[in-house]
Tab-separated table of C-alpha atoms and ligand atoms in Angstrom:
chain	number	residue	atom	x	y	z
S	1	UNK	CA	0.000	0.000	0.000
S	2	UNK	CA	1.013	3.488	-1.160
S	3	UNK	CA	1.482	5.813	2.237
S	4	UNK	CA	4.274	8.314	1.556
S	5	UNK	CA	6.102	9.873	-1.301
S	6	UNK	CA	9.750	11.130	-0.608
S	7	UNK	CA	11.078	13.821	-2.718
S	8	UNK	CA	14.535	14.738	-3.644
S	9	UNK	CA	14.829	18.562	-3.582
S	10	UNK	CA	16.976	19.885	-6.874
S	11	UNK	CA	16.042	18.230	-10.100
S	12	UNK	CA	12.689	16.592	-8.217
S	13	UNK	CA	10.909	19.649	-6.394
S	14	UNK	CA	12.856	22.777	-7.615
S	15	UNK	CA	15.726	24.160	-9.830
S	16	UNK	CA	18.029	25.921	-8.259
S	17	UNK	CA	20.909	26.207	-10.467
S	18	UNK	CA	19.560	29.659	-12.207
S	19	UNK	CA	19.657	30.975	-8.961
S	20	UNK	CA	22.810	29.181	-7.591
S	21	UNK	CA	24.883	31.138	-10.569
S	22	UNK	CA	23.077	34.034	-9.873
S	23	UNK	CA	24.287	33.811	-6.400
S	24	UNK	CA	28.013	33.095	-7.918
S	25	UNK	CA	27.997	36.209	-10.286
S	26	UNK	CA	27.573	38.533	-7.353
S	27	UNK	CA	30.233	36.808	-5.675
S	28	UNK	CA	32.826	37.494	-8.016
S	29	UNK	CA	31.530	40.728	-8.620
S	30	UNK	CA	32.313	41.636	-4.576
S	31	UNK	CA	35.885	41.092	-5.434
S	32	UNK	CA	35.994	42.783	-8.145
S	33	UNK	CA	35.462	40.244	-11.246
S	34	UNK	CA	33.037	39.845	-13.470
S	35	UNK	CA	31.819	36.509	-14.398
S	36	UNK	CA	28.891	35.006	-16.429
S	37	UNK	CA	26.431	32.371	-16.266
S	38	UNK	CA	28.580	30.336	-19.045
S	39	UNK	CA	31.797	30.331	-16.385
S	40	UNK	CA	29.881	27.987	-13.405
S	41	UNK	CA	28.336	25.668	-16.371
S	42	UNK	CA	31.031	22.696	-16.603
S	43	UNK	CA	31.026	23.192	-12.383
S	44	UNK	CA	27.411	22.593	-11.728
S	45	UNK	CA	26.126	19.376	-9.727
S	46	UNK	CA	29.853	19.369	-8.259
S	47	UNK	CA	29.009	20.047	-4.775
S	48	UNK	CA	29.444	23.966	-3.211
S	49	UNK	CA	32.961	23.577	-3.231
S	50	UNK	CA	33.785	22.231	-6.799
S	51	UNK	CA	30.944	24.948	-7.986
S	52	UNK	CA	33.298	27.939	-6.459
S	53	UNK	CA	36.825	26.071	-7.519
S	54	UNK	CA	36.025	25.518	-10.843
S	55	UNK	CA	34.478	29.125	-11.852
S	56	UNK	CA	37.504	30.909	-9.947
S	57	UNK	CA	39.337	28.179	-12.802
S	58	UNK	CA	37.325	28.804	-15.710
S	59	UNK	CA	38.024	32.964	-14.692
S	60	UNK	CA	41.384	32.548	-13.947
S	61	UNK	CA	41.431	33.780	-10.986
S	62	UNK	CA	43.304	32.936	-7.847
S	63	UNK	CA	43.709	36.208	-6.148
S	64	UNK	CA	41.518	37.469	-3.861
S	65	UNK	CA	39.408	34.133	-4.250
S	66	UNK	CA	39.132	31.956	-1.614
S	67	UNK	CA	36.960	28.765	-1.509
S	68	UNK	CA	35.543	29.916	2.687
S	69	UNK	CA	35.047	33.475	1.528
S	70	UNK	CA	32.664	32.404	-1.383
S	71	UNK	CA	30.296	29.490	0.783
S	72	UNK	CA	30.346	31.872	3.548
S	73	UNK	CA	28.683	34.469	1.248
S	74	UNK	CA	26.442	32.298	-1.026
S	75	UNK	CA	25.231	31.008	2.269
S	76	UNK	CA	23.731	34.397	3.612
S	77	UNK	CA	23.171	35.734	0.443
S	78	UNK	CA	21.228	32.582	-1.207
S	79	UNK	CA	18.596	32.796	0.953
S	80	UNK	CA	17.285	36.709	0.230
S	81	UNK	CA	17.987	36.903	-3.425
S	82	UNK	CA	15.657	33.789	-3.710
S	83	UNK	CA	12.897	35.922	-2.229
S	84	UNK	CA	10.447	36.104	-4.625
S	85	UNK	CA	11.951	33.827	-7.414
S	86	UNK	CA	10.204	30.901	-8.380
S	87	UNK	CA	11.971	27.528	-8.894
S	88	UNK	CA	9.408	24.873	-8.564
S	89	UNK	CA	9.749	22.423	-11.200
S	90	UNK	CA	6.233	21.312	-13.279
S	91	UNK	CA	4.043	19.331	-10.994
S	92	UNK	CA	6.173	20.377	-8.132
S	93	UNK	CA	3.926	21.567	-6.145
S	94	UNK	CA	0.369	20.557	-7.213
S	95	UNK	CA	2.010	16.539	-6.450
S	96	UNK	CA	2.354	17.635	-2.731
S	97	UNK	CA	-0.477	18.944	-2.424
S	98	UNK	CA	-2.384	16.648	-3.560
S	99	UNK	CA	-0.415	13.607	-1.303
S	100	UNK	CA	-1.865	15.523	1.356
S	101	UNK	CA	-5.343	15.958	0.218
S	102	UNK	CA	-5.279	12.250	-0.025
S	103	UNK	CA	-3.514	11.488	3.718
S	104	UNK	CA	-0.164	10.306	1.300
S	105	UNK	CA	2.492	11.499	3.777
S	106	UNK	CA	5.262	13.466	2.039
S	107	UNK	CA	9.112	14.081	3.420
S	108	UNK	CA	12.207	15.883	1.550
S	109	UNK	CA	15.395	13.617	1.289
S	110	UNK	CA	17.891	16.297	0.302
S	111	UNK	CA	21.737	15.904	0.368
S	112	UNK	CA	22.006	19.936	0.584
S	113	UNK	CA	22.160	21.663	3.674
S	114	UNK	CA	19.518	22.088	5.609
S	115	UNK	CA	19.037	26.283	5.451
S	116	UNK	CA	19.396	25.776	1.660
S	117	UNK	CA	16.639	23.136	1.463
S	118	UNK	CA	14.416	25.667	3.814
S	119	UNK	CA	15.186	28.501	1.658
S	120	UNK	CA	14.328	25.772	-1.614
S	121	UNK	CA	11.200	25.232	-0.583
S	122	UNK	CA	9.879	28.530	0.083
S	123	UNK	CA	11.224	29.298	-3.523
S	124	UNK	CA	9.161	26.571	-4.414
S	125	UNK	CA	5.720	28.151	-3.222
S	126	UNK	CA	5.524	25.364	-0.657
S	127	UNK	CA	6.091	25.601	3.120
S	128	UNK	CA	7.786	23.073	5.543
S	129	UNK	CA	4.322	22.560	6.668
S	130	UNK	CA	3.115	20.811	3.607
S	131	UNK	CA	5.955	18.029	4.626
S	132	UNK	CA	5.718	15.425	7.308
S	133	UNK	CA	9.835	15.333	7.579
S	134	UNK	CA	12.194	17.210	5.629
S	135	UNK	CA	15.690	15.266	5.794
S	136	UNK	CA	18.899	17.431	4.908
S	137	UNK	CA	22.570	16.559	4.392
S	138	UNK	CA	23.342	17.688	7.575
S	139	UNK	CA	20.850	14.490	9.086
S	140	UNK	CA	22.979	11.943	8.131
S	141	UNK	CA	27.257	11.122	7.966
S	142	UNK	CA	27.015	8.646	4.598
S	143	UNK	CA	25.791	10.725	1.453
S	144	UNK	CA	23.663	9.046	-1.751
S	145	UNK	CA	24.213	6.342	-3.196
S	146	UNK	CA	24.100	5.255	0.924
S	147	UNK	CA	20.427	4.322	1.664
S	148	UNK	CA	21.026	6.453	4.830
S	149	UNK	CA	18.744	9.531	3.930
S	150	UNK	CA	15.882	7.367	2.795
S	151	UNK	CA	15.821	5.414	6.007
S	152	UNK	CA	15.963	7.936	8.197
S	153	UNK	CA	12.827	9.560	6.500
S	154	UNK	CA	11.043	6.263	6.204
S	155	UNK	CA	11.678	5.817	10.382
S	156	UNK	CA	10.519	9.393	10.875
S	157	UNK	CA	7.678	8.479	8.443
S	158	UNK	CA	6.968	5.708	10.394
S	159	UNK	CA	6.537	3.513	7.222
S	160	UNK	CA	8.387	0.272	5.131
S	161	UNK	CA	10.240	0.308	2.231
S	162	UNK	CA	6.932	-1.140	0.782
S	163	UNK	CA	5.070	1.465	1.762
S	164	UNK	CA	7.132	4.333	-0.008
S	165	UNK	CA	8.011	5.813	-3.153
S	166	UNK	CA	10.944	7.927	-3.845
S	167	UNK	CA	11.038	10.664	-6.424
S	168	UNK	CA	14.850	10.861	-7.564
S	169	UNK	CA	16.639	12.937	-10.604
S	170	UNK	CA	20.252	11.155	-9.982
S	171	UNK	CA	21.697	8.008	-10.821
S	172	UNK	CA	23.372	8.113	-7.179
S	173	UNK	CA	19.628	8.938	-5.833
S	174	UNK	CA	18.049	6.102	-7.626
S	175	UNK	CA	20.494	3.530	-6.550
S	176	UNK	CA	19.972	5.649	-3.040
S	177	UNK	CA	16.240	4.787	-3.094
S	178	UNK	CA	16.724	1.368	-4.529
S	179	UNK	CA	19.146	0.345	-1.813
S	180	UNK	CA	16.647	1.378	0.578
S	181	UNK	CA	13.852	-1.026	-0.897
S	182	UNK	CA	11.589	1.524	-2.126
S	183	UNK	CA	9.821	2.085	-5.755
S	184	UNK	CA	11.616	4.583	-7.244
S	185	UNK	CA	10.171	6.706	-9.605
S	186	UNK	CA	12.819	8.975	-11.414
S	187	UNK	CA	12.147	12.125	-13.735
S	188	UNK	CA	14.078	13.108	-16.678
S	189	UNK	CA	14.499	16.899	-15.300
S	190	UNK	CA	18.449	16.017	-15.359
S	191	UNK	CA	18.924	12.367	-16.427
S	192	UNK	CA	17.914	10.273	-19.390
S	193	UNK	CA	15.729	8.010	-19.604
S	194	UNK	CA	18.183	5.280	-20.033
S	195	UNK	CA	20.515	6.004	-17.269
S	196	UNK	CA	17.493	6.306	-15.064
S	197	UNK	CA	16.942	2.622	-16.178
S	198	UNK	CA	20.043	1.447	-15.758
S	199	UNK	CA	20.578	2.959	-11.868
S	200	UNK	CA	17.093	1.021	-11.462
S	201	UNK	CA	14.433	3.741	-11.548
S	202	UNK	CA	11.409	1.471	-11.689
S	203	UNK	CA	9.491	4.143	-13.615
S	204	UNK	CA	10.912	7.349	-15.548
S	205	UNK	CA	8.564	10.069	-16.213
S	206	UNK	CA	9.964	13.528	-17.781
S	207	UNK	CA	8.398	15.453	-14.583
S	208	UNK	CA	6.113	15.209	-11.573
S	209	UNK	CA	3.132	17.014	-13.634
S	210	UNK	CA	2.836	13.844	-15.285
S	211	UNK	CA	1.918	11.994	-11.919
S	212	UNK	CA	0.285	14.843	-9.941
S	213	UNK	CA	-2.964	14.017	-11.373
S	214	UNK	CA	-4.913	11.613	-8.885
S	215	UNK	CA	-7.687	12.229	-6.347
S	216	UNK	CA	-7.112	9.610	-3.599
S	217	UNK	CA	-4.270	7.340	-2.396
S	218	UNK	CA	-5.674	4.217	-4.465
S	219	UNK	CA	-5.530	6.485	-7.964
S	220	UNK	CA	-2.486	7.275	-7.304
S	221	UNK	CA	-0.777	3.975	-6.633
S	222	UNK	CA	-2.630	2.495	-9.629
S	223	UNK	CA	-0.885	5.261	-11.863
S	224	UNK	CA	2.856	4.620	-10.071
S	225	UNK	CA	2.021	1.053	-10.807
S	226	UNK	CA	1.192	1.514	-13.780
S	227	UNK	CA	3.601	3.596	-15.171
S	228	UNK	CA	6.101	1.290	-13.099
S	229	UNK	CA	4.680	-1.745	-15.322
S	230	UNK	CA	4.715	-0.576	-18.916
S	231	UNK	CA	7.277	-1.389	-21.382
S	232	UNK	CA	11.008	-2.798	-19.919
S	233	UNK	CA	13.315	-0.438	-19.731
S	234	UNK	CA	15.494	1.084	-22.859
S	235	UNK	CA	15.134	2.671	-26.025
S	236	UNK	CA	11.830	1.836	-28.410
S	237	UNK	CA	12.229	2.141	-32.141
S	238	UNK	CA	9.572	4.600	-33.567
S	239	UNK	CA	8.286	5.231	-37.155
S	240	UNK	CA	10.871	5.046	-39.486
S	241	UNK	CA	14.083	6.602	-37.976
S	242	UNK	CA	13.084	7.317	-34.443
S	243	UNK	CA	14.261	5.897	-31.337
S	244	UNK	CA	12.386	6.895	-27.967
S	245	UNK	CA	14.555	6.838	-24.668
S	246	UNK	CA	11.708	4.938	-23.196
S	247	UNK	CA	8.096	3.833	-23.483
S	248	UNK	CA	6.660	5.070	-20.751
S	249	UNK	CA	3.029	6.439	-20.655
S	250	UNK	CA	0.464	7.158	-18.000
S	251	UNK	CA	-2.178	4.588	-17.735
S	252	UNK	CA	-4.281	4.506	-20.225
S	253	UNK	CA	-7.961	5.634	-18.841
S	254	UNK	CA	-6.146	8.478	-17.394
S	255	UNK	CA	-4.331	9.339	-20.917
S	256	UNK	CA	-6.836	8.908	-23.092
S	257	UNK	CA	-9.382	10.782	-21.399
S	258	UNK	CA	-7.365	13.751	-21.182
S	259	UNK	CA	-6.242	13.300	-24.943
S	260	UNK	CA	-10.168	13.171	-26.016
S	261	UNK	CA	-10.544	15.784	-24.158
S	262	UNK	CA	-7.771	17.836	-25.524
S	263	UNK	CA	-8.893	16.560	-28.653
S	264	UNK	CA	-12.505	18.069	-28.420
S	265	UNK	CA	-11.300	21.569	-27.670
S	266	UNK	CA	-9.157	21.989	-30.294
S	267	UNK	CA	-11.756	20.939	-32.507
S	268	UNK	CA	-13.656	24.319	-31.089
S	269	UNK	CA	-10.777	26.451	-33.018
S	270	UNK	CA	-10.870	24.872	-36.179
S	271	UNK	CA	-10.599	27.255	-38.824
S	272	UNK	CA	-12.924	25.613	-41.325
S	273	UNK	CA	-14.724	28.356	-43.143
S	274	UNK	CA	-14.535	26.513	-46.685
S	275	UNK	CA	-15.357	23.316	-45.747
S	276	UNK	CA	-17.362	23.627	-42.245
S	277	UNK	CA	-15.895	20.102	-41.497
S	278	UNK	CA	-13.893	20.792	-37.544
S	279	UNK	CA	-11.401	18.543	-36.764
S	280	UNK	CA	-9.507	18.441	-33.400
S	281	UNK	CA	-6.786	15.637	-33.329
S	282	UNK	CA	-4.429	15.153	-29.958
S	283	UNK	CA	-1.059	13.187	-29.725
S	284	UNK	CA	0.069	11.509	-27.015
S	285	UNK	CA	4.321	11.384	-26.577
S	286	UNK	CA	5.802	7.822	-25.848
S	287	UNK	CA	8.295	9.452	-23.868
S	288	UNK	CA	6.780	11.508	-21.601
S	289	UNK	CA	2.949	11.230	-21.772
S	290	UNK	CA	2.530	14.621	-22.614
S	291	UNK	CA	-0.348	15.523	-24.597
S	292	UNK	CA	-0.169	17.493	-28.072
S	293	UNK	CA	-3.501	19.131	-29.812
S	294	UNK	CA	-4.202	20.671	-32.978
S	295	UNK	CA	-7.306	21.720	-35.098
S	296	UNK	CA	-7.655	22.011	-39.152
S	297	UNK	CA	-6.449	25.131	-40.801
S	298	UNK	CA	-8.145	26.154	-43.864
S	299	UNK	CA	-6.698	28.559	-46.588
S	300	UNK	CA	-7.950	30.570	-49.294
S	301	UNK	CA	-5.739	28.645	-51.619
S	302	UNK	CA	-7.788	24.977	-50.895
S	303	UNK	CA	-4.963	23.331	-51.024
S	304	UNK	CA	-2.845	25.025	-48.333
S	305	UNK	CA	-5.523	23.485	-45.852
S	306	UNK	CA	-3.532	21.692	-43.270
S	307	UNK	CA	-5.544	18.991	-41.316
S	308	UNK	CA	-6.126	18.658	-37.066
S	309	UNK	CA	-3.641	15.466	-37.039
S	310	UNK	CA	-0.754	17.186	-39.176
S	311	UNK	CA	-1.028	19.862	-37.168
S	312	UNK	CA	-0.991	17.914	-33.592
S	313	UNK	CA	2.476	15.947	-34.860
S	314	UNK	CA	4.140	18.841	-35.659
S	315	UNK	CA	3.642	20.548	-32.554
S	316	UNK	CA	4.747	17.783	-30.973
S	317	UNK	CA	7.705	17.781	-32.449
S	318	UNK	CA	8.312	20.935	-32.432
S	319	UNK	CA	8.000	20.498	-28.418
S	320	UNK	CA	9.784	17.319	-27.898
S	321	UNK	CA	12.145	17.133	-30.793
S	322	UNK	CA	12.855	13.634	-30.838
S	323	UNK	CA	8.522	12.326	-30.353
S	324	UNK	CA	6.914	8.674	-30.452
S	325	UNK	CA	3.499	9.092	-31.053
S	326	UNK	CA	1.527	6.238	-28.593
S	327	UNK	CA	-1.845	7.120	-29.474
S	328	UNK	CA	-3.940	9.076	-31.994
S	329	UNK	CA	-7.084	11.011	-31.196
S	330	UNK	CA	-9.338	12.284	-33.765
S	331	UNK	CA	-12.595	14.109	-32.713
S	332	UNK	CA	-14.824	15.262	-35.626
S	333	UNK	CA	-18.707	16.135	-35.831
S	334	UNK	CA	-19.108	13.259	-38.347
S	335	UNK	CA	-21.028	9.786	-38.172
S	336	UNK	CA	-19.336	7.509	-37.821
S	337	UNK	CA	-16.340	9.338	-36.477
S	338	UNK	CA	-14.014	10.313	-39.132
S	339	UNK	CA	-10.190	8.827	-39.578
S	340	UNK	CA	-7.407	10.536	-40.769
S	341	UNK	CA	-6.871	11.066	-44.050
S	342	UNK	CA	-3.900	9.356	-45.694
S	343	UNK	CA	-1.393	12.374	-46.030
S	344	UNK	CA	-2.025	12.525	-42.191
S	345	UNK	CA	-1.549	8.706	-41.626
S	346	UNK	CA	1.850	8.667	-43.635
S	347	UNK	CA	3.006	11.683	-42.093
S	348	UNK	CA	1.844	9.733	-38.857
S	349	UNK	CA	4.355	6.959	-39.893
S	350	UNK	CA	7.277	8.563	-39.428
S	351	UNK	CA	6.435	8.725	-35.574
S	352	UNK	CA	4.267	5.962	-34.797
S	353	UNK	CA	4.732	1.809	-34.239
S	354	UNK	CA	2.384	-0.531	-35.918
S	355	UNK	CA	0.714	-1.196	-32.755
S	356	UNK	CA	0.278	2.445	-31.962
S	357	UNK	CA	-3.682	3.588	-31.165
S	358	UNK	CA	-5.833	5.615	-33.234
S	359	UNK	CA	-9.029	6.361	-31.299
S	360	UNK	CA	-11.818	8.092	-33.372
S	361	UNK	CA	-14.053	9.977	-31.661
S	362	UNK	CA	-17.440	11.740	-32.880
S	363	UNK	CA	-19.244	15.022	-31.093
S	364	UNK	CA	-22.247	12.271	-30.216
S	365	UNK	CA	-19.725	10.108	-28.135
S	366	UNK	CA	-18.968	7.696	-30.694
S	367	UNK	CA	-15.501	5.643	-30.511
S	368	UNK	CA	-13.378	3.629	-32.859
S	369	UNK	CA	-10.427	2.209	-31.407
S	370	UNK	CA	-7.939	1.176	-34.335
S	371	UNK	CA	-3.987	0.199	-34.606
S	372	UNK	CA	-1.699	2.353	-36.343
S	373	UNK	CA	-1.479	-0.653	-38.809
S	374	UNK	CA	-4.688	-1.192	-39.610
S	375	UNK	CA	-5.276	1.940	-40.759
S	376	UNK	CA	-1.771	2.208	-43.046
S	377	UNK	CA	-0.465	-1.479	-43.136
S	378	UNK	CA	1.955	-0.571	-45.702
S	379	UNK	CA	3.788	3.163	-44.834
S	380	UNK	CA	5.911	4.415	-46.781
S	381	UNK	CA	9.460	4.366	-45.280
S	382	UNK	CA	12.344	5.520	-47.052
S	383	UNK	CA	14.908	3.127	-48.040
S	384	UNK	CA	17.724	4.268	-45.712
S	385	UNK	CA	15.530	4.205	-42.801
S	386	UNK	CA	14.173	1.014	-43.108
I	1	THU	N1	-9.547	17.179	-42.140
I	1	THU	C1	-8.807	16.971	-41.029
I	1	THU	O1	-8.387	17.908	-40.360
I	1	THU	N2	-8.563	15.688	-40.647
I	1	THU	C2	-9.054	14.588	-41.259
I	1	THU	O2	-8.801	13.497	-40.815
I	1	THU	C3	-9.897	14.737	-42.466
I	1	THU	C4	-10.015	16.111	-43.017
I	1	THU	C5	-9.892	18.558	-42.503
I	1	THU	C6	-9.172	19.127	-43.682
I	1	THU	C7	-10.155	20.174	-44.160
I	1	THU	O3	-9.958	21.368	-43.448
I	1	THU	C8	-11.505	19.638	-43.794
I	1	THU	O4	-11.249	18.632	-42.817
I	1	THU	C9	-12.289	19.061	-44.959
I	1	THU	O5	-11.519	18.177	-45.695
């Protein structure tokens, strides 16, 4: 049974590297050099100290730094310039909230220290009120990979290793949380998809938004599980030249009622004065479950019209870049509900598997439920690609 969700803090809950460089800029400024955002880059996720070293390197500068001086005034100056930033990473905070709608207890396993996580979650537009425990480095002597911090906040929890899942960013994390018997569920805010895999994440989602949607402690168990049970682990080959870190989606009920939704309103901007005929189509991203809309466009010149489906794909590739499509909507006023045309399927092709779903959907609540194949056994693919 599902009774507590653990967070890590940077990469899970917040970002805090804008800020952290921020932080570093006036630094150097106070002795008198000037640095930019580009000079703490190659230094991030080093710890404080390799953060300071390795800018004072990439400046050149060894005279008046000094290593003390810099943590000494990042530590009092972190916490006010913060004021009023936001940091919270998608889903950040509506996840917590909801946990504790739904009596989920919540706890932050961070290996910063502990006025930094404080000052992180106020940036956050939480409170230490909406957690049960909030664990910093400063709690325990052996850092991640060490199941240590986990422990602790499962003891303070008062729950097993059964009993909680950990939200982790890091390979180190993940093999933290895994150590420590939990479910780990790790998001792609600074890892890939495969290395999540391969440290163990039982489940890698691209960020928490894509979990935060669940009303009770049962919904949201069945979507960790499911998300936790969907395709093993590595990359999928999509379409005809794609390969998708992962196939991971949300569970289907969930998805698909969101996509049909998503699907319906876009139909309401269709821009169909020729024709009349609205189309909404939505997409739904192998990789991260996100959800991509688009209506038809209609042009003076007939054949500039470009149709609801083309114009969900693109988007979603102009979003995600590399994009598996896992399932097709297409909501139309028509009886029965109409499919895409063929320009759209082919173009479909190039991002979609043969097993892929196609849902039709008509303005009277009609479905079709199709494969990808079924509706264009024989794509298209060019010969290099195949
Ligand atoms: N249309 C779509 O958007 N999707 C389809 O699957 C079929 C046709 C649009 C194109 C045009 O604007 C109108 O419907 C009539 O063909």
């Amino acid at each position: 049974m599902l009774r507590a969700f653990i967070f890590d803090m940077d990469g899970v809950l917040v970002d805090s590297e804008d800020i952290s460089m921020q932080v570093g800029i006036a630094y150097f400024a106070s002795i008198g050099v000037k640095a930019v955002r580009d000079d703490f880059r190659s230094s991030l996720g080093k710890g404080e100290r390799g953060f300071f070293d390795g800018a004072a390197a990439e400046l050149g500068v060894k005279e008046p730094y000094s290593y003390d001086e810099a943590s000494a005034f990042f530590r009092s100056r972190y916490p006010e310039m913060i004021k009023g930033v936001s940091i919270a990473l998608p889903g950040a905070v509506s996840i917590v909230k909801k946990a504790r709608e739904c009596g989920i207890l919540t706890a932050v396993a961070s290996s910063a220290p502990a006025w930094k996580v404080r000052a992180n979650i106020a940036a956050a537009g939480l409170s230490e009120s909406d957690f049960n425990f909030i664990a910093s480095g400063e709690d325990i002597i052996r850092n991640k990979p060490e199941k240590d911090i986990y422990e602790l906040a499962m003891i303070k929890l008062g729950v097993g290793s059964s009993e909680a899942v950990i939200f982790e960013d890091s390979a180190a994390g993940i093999e933290s949380g895994k150590r420590a018997g939990c479910r780990v569920v790790a998001l792609m805010t600074t890892i890939d998809g495969e290395s999540a895999a391969a440290a163990g994440a039982d489940a890698v989602v691209t960020d928490l938004s894509v979990l935060s949607n669940f009303s009770s402690a049962e919904e949201a168990e069945r979507m960790i599980e499911e998300v936790s049970s969907s395709e093993a682990s590595g990359a999928v080959r999509y379409g005809a030249n794609l390969v998708v870190p992962l196939s991971r989606k949300m569970p289907w009920s969930f998805t698909e009622k969101r996509a049909v939704e998503a699907a319906r309103k876009a139909m309401e901007n269709a821009y169909a004065p020729y024709s009349g005929f609205r189309v909404g189509a939505a997409v739904v991203s192998a990789a991260t479950g996100r959800i991509y809309a688009g209506c038809n466009v209609e042009n003076s010149s007939y054949g500039a019209a470009i149709c609801a489906e083309r114009n969900a794909i693109t988007t979603a590739v102009a979003n995600e870049g590399v994009f598996g499509l896992d399932l097709l909507v297409v909501f139309s006023e028509d009886d029965p509900p109409a499919p895409p045309c063929a320009l759209c399927l082919q173009v479909a092709a190039e991002f979609a598997r043969p097993e892929s779903a196609v849902l039709l959907v008509s303005a009277d609540g009609k479905t079709r439920r199709h494969t990808f194949s079924e509706l264009l056994p024989m794509p298209f693919i060019f010969p290099t690609m195949r």
